[in-house]
Short mmCIF file of C-alpha atoms and ligand atoms in Angstrom, two decimals:
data_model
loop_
_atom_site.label_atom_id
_atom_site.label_comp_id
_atom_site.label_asym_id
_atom_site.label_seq_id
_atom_site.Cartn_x
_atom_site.Cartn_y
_atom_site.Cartn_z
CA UNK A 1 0.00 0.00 0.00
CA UNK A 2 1.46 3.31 -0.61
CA UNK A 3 0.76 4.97 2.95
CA UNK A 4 2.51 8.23 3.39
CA UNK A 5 5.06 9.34 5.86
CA UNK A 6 4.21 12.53 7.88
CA UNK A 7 7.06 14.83 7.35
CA UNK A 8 5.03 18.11 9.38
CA UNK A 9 1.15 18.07 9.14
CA UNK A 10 0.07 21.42 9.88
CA UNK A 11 -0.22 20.12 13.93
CA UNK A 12 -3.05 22.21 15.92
CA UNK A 13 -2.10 25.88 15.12
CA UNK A 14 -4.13 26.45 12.20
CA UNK A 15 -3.79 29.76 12.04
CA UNK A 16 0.04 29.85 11.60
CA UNK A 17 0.48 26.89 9.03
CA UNK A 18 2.29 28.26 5.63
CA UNK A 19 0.36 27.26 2.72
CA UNK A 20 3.32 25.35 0.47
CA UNK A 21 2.27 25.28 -3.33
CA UNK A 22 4.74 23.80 -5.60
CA UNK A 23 5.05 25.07 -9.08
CA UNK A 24 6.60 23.15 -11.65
CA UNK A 25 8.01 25.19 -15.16
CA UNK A 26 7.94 23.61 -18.33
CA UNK A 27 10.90 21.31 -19.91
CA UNK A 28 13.08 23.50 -21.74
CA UNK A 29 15.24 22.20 -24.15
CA UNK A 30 18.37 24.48 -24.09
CA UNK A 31 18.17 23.71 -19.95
CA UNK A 32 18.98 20.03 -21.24
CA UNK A 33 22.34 19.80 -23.43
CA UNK A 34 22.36 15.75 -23.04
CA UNK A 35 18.72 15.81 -24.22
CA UNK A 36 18.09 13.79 -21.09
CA UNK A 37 13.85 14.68 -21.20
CA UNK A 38 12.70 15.42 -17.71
CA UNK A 39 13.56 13.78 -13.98
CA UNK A 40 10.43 15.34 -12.66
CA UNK A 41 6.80 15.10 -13.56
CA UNK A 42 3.01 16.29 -11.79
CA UNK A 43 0.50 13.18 -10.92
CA UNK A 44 -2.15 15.50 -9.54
CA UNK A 45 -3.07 18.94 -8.18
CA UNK A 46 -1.31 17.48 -4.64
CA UNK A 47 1.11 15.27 -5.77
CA UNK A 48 4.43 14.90 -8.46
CA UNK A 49 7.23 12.62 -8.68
CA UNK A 50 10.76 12.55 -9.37
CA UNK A 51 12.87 9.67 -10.46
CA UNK A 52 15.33 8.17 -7.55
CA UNK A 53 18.82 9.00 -8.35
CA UNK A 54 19.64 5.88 -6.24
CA UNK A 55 17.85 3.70 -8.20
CA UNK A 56 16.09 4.48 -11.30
CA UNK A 57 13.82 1.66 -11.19
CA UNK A 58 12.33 3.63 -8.07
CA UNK A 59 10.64 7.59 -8.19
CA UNK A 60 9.88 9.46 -5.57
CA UNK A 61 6.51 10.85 -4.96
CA UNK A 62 5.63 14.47 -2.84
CA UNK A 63 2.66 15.77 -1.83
CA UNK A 64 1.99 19.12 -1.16
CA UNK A 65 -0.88 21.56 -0.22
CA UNK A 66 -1.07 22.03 -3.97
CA UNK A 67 0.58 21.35 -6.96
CA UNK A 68 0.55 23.77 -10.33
CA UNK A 69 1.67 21.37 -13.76
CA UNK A 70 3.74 22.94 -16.09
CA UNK A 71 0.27 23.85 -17.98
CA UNK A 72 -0.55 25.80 -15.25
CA UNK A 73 -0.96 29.70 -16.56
CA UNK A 74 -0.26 33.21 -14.07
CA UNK A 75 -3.85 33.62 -13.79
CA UNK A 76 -4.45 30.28 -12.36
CA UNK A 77 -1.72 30.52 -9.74
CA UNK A 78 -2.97 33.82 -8.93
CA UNK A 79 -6.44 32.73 -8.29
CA UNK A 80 -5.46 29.82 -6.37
CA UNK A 81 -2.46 30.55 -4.10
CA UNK A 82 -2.73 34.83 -3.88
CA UNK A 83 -6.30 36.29 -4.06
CA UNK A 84 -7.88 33.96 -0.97
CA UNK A 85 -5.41 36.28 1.57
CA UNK A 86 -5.90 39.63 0.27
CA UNK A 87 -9.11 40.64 1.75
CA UNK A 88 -7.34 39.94 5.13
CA UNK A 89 -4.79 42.65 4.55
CA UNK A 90 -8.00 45.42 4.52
CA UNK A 91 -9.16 44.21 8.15
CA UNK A 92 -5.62 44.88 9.82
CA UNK A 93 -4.28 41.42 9.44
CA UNK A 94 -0.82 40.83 7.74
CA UNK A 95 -0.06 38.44 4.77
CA UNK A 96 3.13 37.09 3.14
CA UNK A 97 3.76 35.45 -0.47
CA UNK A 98 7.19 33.99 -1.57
CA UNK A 99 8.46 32.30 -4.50
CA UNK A 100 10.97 29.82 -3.09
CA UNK A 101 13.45 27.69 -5.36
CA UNK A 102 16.66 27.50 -7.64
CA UNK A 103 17.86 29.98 -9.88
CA UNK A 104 16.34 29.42 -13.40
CA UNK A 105 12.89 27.76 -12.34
CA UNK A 106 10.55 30.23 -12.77
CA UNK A 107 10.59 32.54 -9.08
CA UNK A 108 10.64 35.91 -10.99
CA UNK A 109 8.47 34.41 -13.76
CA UNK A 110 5.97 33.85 -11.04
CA UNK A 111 6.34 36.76 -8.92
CA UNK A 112 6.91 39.64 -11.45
CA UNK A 113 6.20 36.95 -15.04
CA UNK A 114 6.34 39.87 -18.19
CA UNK A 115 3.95 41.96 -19.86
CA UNK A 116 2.79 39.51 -22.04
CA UNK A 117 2.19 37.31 -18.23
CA UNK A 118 2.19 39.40 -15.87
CA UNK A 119 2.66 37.44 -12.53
CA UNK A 120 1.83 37.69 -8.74
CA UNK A 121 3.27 41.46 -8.14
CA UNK A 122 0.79 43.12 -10.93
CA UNK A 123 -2.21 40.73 -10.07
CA UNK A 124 -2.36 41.78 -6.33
CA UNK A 125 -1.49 45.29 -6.69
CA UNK A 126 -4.77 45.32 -9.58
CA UNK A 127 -6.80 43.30 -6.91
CA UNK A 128 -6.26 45.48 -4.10
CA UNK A 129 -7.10 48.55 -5.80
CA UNK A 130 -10.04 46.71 -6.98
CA UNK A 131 -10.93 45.56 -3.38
CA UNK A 132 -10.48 49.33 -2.12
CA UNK A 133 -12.57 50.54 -4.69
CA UNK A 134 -15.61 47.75 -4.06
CA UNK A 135 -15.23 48.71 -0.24
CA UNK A 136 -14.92 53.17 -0.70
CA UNK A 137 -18.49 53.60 -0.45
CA UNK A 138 -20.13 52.93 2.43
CA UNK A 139 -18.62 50.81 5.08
CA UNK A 140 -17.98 53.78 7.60
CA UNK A 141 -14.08 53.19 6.90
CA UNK A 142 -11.45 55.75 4.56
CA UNK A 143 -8.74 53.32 3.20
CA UNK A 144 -5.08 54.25 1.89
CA UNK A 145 -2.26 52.35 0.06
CA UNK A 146 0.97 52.57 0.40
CA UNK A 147 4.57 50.69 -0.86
CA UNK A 148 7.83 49.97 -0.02
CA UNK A 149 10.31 47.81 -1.68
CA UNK A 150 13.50 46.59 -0.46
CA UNK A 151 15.88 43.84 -0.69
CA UNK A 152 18.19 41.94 1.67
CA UNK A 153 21.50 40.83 0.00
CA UNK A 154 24.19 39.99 1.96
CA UNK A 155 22.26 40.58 5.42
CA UNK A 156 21.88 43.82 4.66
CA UNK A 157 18.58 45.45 4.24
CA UNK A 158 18.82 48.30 1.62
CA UNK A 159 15.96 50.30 -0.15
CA UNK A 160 15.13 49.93 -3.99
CA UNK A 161 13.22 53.17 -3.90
CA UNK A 162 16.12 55.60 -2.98
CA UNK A 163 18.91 54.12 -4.62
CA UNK A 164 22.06 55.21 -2.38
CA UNK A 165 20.20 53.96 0.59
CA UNK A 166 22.41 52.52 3.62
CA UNK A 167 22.02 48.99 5.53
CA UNK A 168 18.28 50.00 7.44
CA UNK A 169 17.54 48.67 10.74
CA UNK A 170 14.56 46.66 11.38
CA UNK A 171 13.17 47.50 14.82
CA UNK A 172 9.93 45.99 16.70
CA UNK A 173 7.65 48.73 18.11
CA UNK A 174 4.83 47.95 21.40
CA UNK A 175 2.86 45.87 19.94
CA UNK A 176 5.40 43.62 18.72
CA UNK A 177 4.89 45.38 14.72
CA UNK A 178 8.05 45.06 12.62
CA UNK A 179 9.14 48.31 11.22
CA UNK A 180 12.11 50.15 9.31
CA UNK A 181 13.01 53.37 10.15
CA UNK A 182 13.71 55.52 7.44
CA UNK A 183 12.22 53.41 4.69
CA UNK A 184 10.61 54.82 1.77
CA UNK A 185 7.22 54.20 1.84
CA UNK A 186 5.15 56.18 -1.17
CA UNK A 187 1.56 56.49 -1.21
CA UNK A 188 -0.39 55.07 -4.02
CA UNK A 189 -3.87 55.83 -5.35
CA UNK A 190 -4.07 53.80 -8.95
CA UNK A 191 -2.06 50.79 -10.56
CA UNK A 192 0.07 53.20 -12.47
CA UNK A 193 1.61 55.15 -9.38
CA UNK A 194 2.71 51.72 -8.15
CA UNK A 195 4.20 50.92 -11.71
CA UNK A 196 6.27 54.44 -11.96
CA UNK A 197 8.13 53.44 -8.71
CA UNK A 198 8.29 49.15 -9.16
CA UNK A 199 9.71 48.85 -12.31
CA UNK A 200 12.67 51.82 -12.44
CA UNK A 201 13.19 50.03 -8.93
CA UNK A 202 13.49 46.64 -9.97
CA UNK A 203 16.27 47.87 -12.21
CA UNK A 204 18.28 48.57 -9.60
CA UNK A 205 17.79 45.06 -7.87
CA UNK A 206 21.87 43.87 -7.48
CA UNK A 207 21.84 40.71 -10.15
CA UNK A 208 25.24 38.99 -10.84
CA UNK A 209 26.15 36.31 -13.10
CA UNK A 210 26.79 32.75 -11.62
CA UNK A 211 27.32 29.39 -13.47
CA UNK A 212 23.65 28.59 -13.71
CA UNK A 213 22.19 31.55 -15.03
CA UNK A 214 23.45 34.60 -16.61
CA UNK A 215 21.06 36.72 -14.31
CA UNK A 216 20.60 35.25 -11.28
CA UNK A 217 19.26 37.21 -8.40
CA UNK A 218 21.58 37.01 -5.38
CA UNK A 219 19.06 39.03 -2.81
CA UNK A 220 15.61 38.34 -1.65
CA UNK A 221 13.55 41.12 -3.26
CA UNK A 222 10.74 42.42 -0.86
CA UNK A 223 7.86 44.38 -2.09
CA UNK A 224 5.32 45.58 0.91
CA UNK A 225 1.89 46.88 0.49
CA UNK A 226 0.70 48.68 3.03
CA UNK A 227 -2.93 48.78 3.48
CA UNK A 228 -4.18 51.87 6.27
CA UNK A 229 -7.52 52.22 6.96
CA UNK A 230 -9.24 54.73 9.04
CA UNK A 231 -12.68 55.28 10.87
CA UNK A 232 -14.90 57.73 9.26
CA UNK A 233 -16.21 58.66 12.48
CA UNK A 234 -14.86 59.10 16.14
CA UNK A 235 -12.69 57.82 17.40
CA UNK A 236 -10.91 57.41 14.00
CA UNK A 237 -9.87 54.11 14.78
CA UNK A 238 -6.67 53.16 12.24
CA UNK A 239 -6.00 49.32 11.47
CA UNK A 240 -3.04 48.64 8.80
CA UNK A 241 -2.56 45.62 7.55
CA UNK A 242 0.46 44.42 5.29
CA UNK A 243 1.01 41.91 2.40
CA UNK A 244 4.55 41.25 1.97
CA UNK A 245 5.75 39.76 -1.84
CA UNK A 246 8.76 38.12 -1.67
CA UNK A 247 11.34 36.69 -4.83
CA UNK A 248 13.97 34.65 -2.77
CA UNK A 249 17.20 34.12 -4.05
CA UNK A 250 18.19 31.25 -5.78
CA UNK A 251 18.31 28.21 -2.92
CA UNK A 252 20.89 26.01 -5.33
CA UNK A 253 23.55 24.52 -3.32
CA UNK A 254 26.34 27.06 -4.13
CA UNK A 255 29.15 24.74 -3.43
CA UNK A 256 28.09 22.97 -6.90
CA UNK A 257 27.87 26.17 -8.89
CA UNK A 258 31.67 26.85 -8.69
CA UNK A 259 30.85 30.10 -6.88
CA UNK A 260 34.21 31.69 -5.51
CA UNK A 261 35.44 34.81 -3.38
CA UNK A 262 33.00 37.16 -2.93
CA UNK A 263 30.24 34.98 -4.57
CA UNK A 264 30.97 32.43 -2.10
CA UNK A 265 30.23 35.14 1.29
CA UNK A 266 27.27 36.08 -0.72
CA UNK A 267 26.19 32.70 -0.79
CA UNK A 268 26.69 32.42 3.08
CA UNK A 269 24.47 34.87 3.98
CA UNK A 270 21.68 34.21 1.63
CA UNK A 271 22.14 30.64 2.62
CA UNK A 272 21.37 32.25 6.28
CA UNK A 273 18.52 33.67 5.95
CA UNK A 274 17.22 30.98 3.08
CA UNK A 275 18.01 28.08 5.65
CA UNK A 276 16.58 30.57 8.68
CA UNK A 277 13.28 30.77 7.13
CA UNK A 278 13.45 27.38 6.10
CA UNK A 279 13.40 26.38 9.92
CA UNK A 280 10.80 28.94 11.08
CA UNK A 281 8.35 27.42 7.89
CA UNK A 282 9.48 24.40 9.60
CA UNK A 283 8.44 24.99 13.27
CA UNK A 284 5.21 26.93 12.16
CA UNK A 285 4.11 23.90 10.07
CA UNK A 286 4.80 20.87 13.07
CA UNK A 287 2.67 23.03 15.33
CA UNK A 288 5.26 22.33 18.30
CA UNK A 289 6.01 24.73 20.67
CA UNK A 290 9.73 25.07 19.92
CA UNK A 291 10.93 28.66 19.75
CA UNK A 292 10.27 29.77 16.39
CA UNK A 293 13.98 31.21 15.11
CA UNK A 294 12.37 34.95 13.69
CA UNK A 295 15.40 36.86 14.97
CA UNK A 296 18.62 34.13 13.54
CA UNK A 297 18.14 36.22 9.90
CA UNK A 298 17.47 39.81 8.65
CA UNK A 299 14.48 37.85 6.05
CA UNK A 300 12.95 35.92 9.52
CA UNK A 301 13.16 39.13 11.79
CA UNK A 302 11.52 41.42 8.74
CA UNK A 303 8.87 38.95 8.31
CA UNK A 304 8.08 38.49 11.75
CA UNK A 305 4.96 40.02 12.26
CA UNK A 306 3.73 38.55 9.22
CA UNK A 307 4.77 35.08 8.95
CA UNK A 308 3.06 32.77 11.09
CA UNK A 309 0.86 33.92 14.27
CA UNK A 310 -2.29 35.33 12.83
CA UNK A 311 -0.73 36.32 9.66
CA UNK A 312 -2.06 34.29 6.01
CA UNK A 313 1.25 33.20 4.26
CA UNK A 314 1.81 31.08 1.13
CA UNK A 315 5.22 29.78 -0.03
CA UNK A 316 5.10 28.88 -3.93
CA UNK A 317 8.01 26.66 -4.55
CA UNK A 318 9.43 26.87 -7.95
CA UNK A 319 11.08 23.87 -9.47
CA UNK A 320 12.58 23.23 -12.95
CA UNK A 321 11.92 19.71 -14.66
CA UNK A 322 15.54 18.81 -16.08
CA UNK A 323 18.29 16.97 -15.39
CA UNK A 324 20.73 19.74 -14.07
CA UNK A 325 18.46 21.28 -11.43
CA UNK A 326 18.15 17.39 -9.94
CA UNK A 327 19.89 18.02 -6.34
CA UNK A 328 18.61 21.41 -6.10
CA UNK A 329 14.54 20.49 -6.81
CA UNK A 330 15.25 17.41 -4.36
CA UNK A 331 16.30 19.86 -2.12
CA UNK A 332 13.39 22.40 -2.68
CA UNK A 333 11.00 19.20 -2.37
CA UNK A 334 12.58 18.38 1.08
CA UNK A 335 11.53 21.73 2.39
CA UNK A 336 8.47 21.92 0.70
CA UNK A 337 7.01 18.62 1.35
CA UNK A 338 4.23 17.42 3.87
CA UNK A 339 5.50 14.02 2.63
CA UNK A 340 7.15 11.58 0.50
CA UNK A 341 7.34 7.99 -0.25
CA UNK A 342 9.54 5.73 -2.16
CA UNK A 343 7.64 4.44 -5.24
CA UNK A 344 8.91 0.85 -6.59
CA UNK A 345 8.26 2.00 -10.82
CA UNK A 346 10.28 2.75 -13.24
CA UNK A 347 10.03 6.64 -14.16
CA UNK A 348 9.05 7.07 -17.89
CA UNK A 349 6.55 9.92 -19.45
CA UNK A 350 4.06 7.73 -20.54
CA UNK A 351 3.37 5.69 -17.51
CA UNK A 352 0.31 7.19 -15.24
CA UNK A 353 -0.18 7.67 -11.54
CA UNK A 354 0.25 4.32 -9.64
CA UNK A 355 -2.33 2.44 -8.29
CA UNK A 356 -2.04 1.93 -4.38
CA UNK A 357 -1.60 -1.76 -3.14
CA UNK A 358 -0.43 -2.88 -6.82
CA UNK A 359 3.03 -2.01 -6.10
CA UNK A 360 5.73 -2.75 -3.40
CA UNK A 361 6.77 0.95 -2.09
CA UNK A 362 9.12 1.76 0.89
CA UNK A 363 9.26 4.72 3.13
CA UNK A 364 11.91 7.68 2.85
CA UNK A 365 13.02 8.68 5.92
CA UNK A 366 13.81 12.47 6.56
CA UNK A 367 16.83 11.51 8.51
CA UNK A 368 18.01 10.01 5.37
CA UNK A 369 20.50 13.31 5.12
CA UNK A 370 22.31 11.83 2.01
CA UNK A 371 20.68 13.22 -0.05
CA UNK A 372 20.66 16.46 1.11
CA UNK A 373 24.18 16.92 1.45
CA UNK A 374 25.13 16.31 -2.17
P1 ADP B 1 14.22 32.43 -11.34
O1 ADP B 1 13.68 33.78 -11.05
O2 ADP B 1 13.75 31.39 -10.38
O3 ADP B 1 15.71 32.41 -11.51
P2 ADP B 1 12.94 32.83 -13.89
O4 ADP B 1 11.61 33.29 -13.46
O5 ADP B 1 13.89 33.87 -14.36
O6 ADP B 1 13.62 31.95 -12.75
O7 ADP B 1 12.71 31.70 -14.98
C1 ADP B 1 13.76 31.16 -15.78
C2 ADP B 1 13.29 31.09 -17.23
O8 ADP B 1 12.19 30.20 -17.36
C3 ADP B 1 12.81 32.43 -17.76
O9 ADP B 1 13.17 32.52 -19.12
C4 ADP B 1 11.30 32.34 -17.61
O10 ADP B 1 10.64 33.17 -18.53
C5 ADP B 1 11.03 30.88 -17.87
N1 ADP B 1 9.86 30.39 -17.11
C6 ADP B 1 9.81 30.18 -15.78
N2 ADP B 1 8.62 29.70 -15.39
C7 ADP B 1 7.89 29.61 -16.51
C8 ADP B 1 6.55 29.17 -16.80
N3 ADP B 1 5.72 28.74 -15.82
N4 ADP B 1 6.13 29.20 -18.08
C9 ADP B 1 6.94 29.63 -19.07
N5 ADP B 1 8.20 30.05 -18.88
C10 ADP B 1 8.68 30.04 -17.62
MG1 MG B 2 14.73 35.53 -10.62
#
């Protein structure tokens, strides 16, 4: 019978459990010099498999709290993963989206995607003002937006909308809200105020070369939407609720891209606060009481107020279906995974889903660290 192993089930906190979505980008052939096909494949909207490097008579099947196929389109991802939180972020509650994964499959495709596609960024920022402008009218409240954008390379936390802009502290005020003194924050009425400041911004975003991709993002880009509202009448009660987008930088396993010198600190610290938030997704999901590690990175302790608790966050996972990206999707599956399970068949693209109980199958075990460290 293929039974699943348990790798973190959510536990009893409901309310601080991170949505994991896994998106998978379609095969490209120049990503594939040995014209190998694909190691990785969907089954279902919760489940895809990958082939066993161990043994390629064996795959290995993930499930997930959803699953996108490679046929998936921006609108659908949108819809599924993005628009459920918003309305949150207009009753003072806080809400975080990142794109997770290895440089080359598909994080800024989902989070920013082009004109022809636009992605997440454009598809919230159009919802929101669509949600202010449903709400204007009559329900006794006067609603602003506002923006920031930052990023966080090298644990430093710099602004993207004054470009000379200094390492920023992040300090907690009273009630335990994360702030940042002297970050821009511009105040937006219509789509096209929030596209004059994005996209000259985005410009700016530090992007070096490394072995796997000619522009690969070394800093987690941060884009915050600020959402005030106010009471019409006395007392003029203000509730502000934030929605935090977030393209990670690339979580490959830098000691396999050749990465030297100064690449090599950079890939330190983004490992830091990559493998920081990988532990507080971690403790959040299991539902234990262990201390959740917000303050061990710069990304954690921004994020704080908004990850977790009472706050709605997803984590879209991108992965990339060929050969090279193999150790760095297994990797990305291991974080993003409620479970996983050995499956005894061969992995080929015509074969279908297996049937439970017609196969032998044996468990993984998550303390199986082999395959993590390659
Ligand atoms: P990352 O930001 O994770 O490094 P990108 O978003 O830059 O990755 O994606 C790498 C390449 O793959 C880009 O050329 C992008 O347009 C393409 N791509 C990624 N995801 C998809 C998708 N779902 N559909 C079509 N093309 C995609
Ligand atoms: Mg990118």
């Amino acid at each position: 019978m293929a039974t699943r192993v348990a790798v973190s089930d959510g536990g009893n906190k409901k309310t601080s459990r991170v949505r994991v979505a896994v998106r998978l980008r379609p095969y490209m052939n120049k990503e594939d010099e040995k014209s190998e096909g694909p190691c990785v494949r969907g089954l279902d909207s919760q489940n895809l498999e990958i082939i066993n490097w161990r043994n390629a008579t064996e795959t290995v099947k993930y499930h997930f709290d959803v699953f996108h196929g490679e046929q998936t389109t921006q609108q659908e991802v949108f819809l599924s993963s993005v628009k459920p939180i918003l309305p949150h972020i207009f009753n003072g509650q806080n809400a975080s989206v990142f794109a997770y994964g290895p440089t080359g499959a598909g994080k800024t495709h989902t989070m920013l995607g082009s004109s022809e596609q636009p992605g997440v960024i454009p598809r919230a920022v159009r919802e929101v003002f669509k949600l202010v402008k449903a709400k204007d009218a009559s329900d006794g409240w006067d609603y602003s937006i506002g923006m920031s954008y930052l990023e966080i390379y090298n644990e430093k936390v710099l602004d993207l909308l004054s470009p000379n802009s200094q390492d920023l502290p992040i300090r907690e005020d009273k009630d335990k809200n994360i702030l940042i003194p002297g970050l821009t924050h511009m105040n937006i009425s219509k789509f096209a105020d929030f596209d004059k400041h994005f996209v000259p911004a985005t410009l700016n975003r530090t992007t070096a070369s490394t072995k796997l991709n000619q522009r690969s993002s070394r800093s987690h880009a941060i884009l915050l939407i600020k959402v005030v509202r106010t009471q019409q009448q006395l007392p003029h009660r203000q509730q502000t609720g934030k929605l935090y987008l977030v393209d990670l930088a690339g979580s490959e396993d830098n000691r396999r891209t050749g990465n030297q010198g100064i690449r090599l600190k950079e890939s330190g610290a983004i490992n830091l606060s990559l493998f920081t938030l990988s532990k507080v997704v971690d403790s959040l999901n299991s539902g234990t009481s262990v201390r959740v590690p917000y303050r061990d990175s710069k990304l954690t302790r921004l994020l704080q107020d908004s990850l977790g608790g009472s706050a709605h966050s997803v984590m879209i996972t991108n992965i990339a279906p060929e050969y090279k990206y193999y150790f760095d999707t297994f990797s990305a599956l291991n974080f993003a995974a409620k479970s996983k399970l050995i499956v005894n068949k061969p992995f080929t693209r015509e074969t279908v889903a297996v049937v439970p109980g017609e196969k032998s199958t044996h468990f993984f075990h998550s303390s199986d660290q082999s395959l993590m460290d390659r």
